[in-house]
Every structure is written in C-alpha cells, then in structure tokens.
Coordinates of C-alpha atoms in Angstrom, one line a residue:
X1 CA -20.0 8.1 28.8
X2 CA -17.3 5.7 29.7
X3 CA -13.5 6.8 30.2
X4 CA -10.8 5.2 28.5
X5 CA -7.1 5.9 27.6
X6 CA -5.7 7.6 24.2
X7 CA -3.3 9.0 22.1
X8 CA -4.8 12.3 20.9
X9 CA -3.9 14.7 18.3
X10 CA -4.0 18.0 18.2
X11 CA -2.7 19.4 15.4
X12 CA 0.0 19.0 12.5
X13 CA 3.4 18.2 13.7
X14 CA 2.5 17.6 17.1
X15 CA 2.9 15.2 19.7
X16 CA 0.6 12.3 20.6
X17 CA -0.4 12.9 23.8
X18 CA -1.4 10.2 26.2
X19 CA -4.9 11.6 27.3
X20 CA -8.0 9.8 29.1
X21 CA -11.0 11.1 27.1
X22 CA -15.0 9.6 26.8
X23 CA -16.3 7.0 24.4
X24 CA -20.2 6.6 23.8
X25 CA -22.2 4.2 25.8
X26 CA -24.3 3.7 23.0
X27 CA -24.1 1.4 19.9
X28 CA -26.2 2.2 16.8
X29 CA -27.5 -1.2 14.9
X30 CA -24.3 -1.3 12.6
X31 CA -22.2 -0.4 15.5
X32 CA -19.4 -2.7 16.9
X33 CA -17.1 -1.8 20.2
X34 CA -14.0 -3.4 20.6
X35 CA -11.2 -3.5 23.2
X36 CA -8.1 -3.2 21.5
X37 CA -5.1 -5.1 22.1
X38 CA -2.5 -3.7 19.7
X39 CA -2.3 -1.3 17.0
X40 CA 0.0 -1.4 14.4
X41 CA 1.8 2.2 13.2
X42 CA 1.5 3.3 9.4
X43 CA 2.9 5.4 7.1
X44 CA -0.6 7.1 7.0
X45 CA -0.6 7.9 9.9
X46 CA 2.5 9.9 9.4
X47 CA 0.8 11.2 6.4
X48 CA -2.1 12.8 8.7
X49 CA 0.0 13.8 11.8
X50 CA 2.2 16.2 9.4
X51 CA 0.3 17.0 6.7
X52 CA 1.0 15.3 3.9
X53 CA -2.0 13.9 3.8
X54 CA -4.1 16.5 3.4
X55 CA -6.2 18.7 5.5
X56 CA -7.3 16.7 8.6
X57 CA -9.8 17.7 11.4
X58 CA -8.7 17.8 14.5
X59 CA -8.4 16.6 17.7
X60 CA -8.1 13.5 16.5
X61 CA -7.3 10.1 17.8
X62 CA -5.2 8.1 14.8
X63 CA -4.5 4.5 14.3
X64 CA -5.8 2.3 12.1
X65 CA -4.0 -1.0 12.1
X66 CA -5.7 -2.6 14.9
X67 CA -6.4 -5.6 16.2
X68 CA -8.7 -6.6 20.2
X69 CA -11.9 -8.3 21.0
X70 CA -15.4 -7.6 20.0
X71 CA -17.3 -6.5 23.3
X72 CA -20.4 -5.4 22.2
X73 CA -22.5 -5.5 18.8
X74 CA -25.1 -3.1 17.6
X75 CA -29.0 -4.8 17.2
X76 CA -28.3 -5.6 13.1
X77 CA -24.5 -6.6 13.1
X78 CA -24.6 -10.0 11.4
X79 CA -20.6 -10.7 10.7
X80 CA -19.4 -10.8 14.2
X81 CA -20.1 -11.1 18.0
X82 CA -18.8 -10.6 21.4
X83 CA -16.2 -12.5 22.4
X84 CA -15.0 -12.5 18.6
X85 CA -11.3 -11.9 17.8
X86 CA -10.7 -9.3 15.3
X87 CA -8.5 -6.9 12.7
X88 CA -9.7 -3.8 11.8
X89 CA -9.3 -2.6 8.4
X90 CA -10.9 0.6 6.4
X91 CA -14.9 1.1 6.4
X92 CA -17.1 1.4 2.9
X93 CA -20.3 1.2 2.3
X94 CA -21.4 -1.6 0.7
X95 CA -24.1 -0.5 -1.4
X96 CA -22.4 1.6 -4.3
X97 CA -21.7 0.4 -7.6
X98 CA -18.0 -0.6 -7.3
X99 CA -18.4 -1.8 -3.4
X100 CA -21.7 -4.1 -5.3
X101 CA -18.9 -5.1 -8.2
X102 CA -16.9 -6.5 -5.7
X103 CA -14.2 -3.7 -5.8
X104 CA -15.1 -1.7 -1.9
X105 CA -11.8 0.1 -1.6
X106 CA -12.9 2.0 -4.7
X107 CA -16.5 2.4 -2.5
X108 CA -17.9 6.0 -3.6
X109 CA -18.1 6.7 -0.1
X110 CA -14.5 5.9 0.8
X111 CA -13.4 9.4 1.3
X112 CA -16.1 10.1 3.5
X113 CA -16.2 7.4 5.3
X114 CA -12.8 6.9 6.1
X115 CA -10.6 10.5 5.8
X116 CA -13.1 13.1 6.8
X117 CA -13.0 11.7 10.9
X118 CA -16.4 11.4 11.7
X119 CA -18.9 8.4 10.6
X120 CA -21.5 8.9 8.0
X121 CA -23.9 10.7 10.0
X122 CA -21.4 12.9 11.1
X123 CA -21.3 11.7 14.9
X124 CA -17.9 11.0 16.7
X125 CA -17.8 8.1 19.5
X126 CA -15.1 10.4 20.9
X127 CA -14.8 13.3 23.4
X128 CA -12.4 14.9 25.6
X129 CA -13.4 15.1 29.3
X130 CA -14.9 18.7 28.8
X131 CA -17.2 17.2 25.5
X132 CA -15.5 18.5 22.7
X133 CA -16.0 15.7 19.8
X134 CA -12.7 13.6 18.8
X135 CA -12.1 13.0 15.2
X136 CA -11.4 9.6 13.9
X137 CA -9.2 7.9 11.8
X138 CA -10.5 5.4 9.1
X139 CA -13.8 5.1 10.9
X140 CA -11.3 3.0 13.8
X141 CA -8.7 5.6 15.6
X142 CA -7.3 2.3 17.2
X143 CA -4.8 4.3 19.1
X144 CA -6.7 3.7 22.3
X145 CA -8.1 0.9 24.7
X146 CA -11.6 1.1 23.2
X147 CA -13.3 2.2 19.7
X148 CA -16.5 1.7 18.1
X149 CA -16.4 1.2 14.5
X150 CA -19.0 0.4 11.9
X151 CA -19.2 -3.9 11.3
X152 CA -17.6 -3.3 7.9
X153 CA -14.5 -2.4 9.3
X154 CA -14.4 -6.2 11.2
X155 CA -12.3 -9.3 10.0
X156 CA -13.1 -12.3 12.3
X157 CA -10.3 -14.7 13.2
X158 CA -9.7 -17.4 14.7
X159 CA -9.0 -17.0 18.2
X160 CA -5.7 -18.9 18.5
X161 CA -3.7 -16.0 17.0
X162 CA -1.8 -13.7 18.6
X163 CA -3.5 -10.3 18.0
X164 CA -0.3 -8.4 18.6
X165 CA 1.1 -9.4 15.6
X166 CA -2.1 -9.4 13.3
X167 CA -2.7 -5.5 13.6
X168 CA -1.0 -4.4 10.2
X169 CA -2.4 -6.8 8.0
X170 CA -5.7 -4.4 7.8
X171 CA -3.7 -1.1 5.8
X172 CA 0.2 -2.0 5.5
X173 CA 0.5 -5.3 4.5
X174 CA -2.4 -5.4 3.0
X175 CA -1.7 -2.7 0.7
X176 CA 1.4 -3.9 -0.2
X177 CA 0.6 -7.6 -1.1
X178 CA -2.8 -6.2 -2.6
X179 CA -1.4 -4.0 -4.9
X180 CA 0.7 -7.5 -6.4
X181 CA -2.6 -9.7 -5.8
X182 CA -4.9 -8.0 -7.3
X183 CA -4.0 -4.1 -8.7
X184 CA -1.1 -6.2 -10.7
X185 CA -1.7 -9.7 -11.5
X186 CA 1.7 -10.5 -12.7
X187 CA 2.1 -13.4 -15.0
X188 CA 4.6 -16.1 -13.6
X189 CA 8.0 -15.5 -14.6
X190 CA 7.4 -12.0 -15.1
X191 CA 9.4 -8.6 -13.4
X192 CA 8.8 -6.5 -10.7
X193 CA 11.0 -3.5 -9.5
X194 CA 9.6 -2.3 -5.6
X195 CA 10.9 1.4 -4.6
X196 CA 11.2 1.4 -0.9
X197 CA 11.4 -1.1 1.3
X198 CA 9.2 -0.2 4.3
X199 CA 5.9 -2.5 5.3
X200 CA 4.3 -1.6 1.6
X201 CA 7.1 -2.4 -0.1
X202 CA 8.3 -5.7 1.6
X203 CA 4.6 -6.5 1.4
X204 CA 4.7 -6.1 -2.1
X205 CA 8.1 -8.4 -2.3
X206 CA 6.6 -11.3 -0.5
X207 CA 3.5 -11.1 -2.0
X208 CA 5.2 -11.3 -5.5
X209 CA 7.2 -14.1 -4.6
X210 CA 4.3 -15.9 -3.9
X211 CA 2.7 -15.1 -7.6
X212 CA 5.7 -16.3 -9.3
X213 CA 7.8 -13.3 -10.6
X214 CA 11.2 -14.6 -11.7
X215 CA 12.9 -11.4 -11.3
X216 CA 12.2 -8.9 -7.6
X217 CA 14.4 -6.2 -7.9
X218 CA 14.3 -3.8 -4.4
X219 CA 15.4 -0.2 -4.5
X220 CA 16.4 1.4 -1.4
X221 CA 19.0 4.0 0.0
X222 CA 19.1 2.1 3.5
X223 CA 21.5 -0.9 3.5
X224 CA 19.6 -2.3 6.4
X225 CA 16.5 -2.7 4.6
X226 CA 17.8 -3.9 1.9
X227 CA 19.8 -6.6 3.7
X228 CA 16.0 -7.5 5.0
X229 CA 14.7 -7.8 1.7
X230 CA 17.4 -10.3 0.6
X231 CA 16.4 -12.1 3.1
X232 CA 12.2 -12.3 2.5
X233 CA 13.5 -13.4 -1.4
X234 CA 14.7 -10.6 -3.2
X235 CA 16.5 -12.0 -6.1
X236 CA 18.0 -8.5 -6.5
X237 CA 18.6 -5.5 -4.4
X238 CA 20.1 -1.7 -5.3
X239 CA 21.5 1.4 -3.4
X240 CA 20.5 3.9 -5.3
X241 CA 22.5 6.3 -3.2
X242 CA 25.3 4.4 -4.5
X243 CA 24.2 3.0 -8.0
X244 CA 22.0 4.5 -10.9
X245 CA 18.7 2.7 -10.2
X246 CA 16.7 2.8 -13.7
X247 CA 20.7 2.0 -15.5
X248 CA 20.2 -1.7 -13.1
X249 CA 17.2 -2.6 -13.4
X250 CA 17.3 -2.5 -17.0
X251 CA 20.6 -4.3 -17.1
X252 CA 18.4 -7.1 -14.3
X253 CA 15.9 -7.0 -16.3
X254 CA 17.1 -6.7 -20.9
X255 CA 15.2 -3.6 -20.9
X256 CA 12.7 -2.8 -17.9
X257 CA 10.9 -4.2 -15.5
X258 CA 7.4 -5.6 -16.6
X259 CA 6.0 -4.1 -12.8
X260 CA 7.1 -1.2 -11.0
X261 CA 6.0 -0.5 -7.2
X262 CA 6.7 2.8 -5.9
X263 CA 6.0 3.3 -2.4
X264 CA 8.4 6.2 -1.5
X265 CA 6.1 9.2 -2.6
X266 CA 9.3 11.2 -3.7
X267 CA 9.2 12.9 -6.7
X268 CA 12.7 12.3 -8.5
X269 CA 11.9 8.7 -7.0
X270 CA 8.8 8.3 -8.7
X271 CA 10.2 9.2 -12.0
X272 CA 12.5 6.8 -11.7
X273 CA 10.4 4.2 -11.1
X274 CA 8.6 5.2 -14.4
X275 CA 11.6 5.2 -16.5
X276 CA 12.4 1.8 -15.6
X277 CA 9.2 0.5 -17.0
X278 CA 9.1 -2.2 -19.9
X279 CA 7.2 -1.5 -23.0
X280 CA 3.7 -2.7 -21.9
X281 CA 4.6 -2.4 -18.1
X282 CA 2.4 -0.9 -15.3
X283 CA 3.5 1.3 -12.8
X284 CA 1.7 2.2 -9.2
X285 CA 3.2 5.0 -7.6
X286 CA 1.5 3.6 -3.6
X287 CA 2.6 6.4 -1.5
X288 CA 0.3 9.0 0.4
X289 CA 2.0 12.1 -0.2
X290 CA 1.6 15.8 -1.5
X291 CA 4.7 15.7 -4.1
X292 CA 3.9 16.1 -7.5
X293 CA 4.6 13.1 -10.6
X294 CA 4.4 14.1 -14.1
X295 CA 4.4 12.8 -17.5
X296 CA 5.8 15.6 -19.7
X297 CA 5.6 14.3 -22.8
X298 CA 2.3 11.5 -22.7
X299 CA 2.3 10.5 -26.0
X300 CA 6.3 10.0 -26.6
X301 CA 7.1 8.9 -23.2
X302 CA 3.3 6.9 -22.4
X303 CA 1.1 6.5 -24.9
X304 CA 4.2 5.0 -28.0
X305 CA 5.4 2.7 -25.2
X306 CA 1.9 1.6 -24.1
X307 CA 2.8 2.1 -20.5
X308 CA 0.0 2.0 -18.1
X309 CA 0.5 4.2 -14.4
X310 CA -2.4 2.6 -12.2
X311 CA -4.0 4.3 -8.8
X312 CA -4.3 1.2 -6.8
X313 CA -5.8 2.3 -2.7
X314 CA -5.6 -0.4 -0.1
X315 CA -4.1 -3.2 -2.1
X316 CA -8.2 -3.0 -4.2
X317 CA -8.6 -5.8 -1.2
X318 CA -11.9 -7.1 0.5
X319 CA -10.5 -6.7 3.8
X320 CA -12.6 -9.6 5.0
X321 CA -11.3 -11.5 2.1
X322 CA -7.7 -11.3 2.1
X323 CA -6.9 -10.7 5.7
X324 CA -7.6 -14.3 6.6
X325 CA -5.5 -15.6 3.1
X326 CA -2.5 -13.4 4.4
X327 CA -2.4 -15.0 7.7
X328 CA -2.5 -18.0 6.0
X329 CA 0.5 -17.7 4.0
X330 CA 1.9 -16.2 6.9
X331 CA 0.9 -19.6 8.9
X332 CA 2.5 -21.4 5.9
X333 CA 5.9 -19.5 5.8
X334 CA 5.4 -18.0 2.6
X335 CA 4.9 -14.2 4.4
X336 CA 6.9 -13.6 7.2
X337 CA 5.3 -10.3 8.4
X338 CA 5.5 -10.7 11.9
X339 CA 9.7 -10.7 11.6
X340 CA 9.3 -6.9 10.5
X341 CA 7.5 -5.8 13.8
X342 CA 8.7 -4.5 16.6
X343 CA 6.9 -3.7 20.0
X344 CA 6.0 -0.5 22.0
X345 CA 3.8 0.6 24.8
X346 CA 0.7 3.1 24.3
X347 CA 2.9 5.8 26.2
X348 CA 6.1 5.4 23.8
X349 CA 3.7 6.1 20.7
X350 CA 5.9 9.3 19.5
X351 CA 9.5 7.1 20.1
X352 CA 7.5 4.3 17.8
X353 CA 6.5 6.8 15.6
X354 CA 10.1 8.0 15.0
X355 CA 11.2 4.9 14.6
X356 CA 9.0 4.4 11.9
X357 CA 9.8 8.3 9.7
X358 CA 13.5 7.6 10.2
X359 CA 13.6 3.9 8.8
X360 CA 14.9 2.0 11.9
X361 CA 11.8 -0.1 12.8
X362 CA 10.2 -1.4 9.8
X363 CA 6.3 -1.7 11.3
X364 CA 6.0 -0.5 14.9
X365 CA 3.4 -2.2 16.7
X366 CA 1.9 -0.5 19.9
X367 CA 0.8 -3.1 22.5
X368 CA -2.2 -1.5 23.9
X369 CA -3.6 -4.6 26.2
X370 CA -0.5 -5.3 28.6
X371 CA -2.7 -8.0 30.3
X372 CA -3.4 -10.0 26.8
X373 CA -2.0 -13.3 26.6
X374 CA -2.7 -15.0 22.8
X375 CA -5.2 -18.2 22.7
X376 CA -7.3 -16.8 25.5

C-alpha cells in the first residue's frame, strides 16, 4: 500500500478532514491510476456530505470533478496511457442496452456503479492507515493526490491545457450544457427559462446560446449571479425575491417559455418553473435533492396542455464525447467556464465548500498539485 493525502468523510454534516490514508498498489486490467491535479467542487457533493442525496456509506473520500495525469494503466486499458492528460467523469458499463444505444448516463448499472461507493466487485482502492476500506464517490473520489478509477471514467486531452481549469467539465458543466445539447434540443429561435444560476444553470445558459434560443430568461434571488449571467448572454434576467417569476416570463415570453431548466431542487421553485411552461414545453427539474414536485391535477394541468417533465442525469452526455466539444467552444469563446472558477488549496476544502452552499463562489476548484505548471 502506498500513502497519499485526502479529504475524508465521515459522516453527514461533517467536516472534510485532511487525512493521509492508503491507496492499492495494484491495478486490475480495466484499472487506471491517476495523479490528480485539481478537483473541481459540485453541488453533489453537497448533496452527499448532508444528506440530500440519499443514504451514503461512509468513510468516504468525495470529489468527482477531477482532472491529473494518467500514471499507470491496467493490462486491457485501450483508451488511454501513462503520461496521458485527463478529466474524469462518471463510470458505466458499457455493455447494457442503453449504454450499447449510445445513451451510458442512463447505463443500467449507473447507480451501482457510481452512488453505492465501491466498484463493481465491491472492492475499495481506499483505506485508512488502520485498514478500514474508504468509500468512493462516482467510482473517482478525486478529493485526493491519487485515485484509481475504472478506464470509462477517462477523457483524454490534449496536453496543452491547463488541468486546473478543466476539472468541472466531467459533472457540472457538463450537466448543464448536456441537458440543452442533448436532453432538450431546442429549435433555433425558441425559449428557454434557467432557475438558478449556479455552474448547472449558467452551463445550461451558455450552452443555449450556442443552439440558438432567441429568448434565455435567468431566474435567481442573488443579484450577483444574475449580474454574471447578463454577462455570459442572458437576454433576460429576474429576482424573484423581488418580482413574480412565472407573471415575467410569460410577459418575455406571450405565454411561456418553450424550455424550462430547474436546477434549484426547491419545491415552491420547481413549481414555478412548471407553471411557466408553454403549451407543448418540456421541463427538467436538474437538481439532486430530497424535496418533493407534484402534479396535482395531471390531466388538467399536464396531459390538456401536452407538457412534457423530462429526467435528464448528467447532461445524457458521452463523457468522452462532449468533454473535448466543451473545451472547444470554450477555446472558441463561445463558453466561458473557466471565468466562473475560483481557486483553493486541498486544506481549505470545507471554506471552498461554503463558498459554494452560500452562493459566493460559483464553481470552487481545489488545486490539489501545487507543483503543476499547464503544458508540461
């Protein structure tokens, strides 16, 4: 066993704690070790470290935005090599039925693999010093120097670009600009109304700006965020602490919004997301969270409008797929991520973390690799 440094765990509602723990010095054939350089902070793993993601074994080392440098491959690992430069995203599969049809963030196995912290087999690469097995996160836990994750969890880039700023691209961004790509498809010229304006939701915004929607409305109660959505392209943006949100964006929009993003998770939210649907419209309530969203009445209030509420999980991206597309928008202008991140050290994980809950910072990222200097 080899000893590296972590943020573990324990429990719901507590601290990360800076810990030096064990990591396996052996790869199975699909295995893939990399060194981590930085590791982005997500709403999910809020979600976990409180609860509101459901039940959760622990210890547990989180993260699962990250990005490093592949230093060892298993004997069958065909997509990537040592020396590679990397983003991690979630693990599936890829031999079910939807991961087959092209669709692996609906993989089958995607629970298992990815929210029940151990791999398939049910071995952990982690242990404290006294050999009690860590639980992981998204079959990554990039909250430390060093993980081993399975070779579907790997993007390959090119190794020009800086990995500290690459991290969230594998959950937050991805989900966001996902959920427009490919969960939505909006027609050019169309509407879209985003509810929150955190990584998701300013994912979503550039994401639609780059399909073509004539009308992006953003919904916040932060004036900060909002003033940070004007300035990605919102062509609209509303306090809803100060104004009625459905009452605007049907004024914005004659009627509704043809789109409807909600990434909030709060229930009076949520409906009024729904109630500033379009006849015809689709709504996608993003959020992980425990709080409840009904439709009372499904045939007055759904089925006679022909409204459609779509589950979409991870932005229904092929992370190898879109990751290297967003970085080149990104490359291009066209989506800015990297001007919603600020930086932290390992040890100010639970300041990061804060800043994150309470709105201040929109995507925290946690530079793990001091030493790293981008192109080499």
């Amino acid at each position: 066993m080899k000893k590296i440094k972590a943020a573990v765990l324990d429990g719901i509602n507590e601290n990360f704690k800076i810990e030096k723990i064990q990591i396996n010095d052996q790869l199975s054939p699909h295995d893939v070790r990399v060194h981590i350089v930085a590791s982005g902070i997500c709403h999910t793993d809020e979600a976990v470290r409180n609860g509101q993601g459901g039940d959760f074994p622990f210890p547990a080392v989180l993260g699962h935005e990250g990005a490093g440098i592949v230093t060892e491959v298993g004997s069958a690992v065909r997509s990537t090599k040592t020396g590679d430069h990397v983003v991690l995203c979630y693990d599936y599969d890829g031999y079910c039925k939807n991961c087959l049809n092209g669709r692996p963030a609906a993989c089958i196995n995607w629970n298992r693999l990815n929210m029940e912290g151990t791999k398939i087999d049910g071995s952990v690469p982690f242990y404290t010093e006294d050999g009690t097995p860590i639980k992981m996160l998204f079959n990554q836990s990039s909250f430390a120097t060093e993980t081993i994750v399975d070779d579907r969890n790997v993007t390959v880039i090119d190794s020009d670009i800086d990995l500290r700023k690459v991290g969230p691209l594998g959950c937050g961004f991805v989900t966001g600009s996902g959920t427009v790509f490919n969960g939505l498809k909006p027609e050019v010229g169309s509407s879209i109304a985003i509810f929150g304006t955190g990584a998701v939701g300013l994912g979503a915004l550039m994401a639609a700006k780059i399909a073509g929607c004539s009308k992006v409305i953003c919904i916040d109660i932060v004036p900060k965020r909002l003033e940070i959505a004007k300035g990605l392209g919102a062509d609209y943006v509303i306090n809803s602490k100060e104004n009625d949100a459905v009452a605007e964006v049907k004024k914005i929009t004659g009627g509704g919004a043809n789109y409807i993003i909600d990434t909030t998770g709060i229930t009076p939210v949520m409906q009024q997301g729904f109630d500033s649907l379009a006849s015809g419209g689709i709504f996608v309530p993003l959020a992980v969270t425990r709080h409840e969203f009904k439709i009372d009445h499904p045939f007055a209030d759904l089925t006679a409008y022909e409204k459609t509420v779509k589950g979409v999980l991870m932005g229904e991206a092929v992370p190898q797929k879109a990751i290297p597309e967003l970085i080149e928008f990104w490359q291009q202008g066209k989506f800015p991520f990297d001007s919603l991140e600020k930086f932290f050290t390992l040890d100010q994980i639970n300041e990061a973390n804060q800043a994150s809950s309470s709105g201040e910072v929109i995507k925290p990222v946690l530079i793990i690799d001091d030493d790293y200097q981008p192109g080499k």
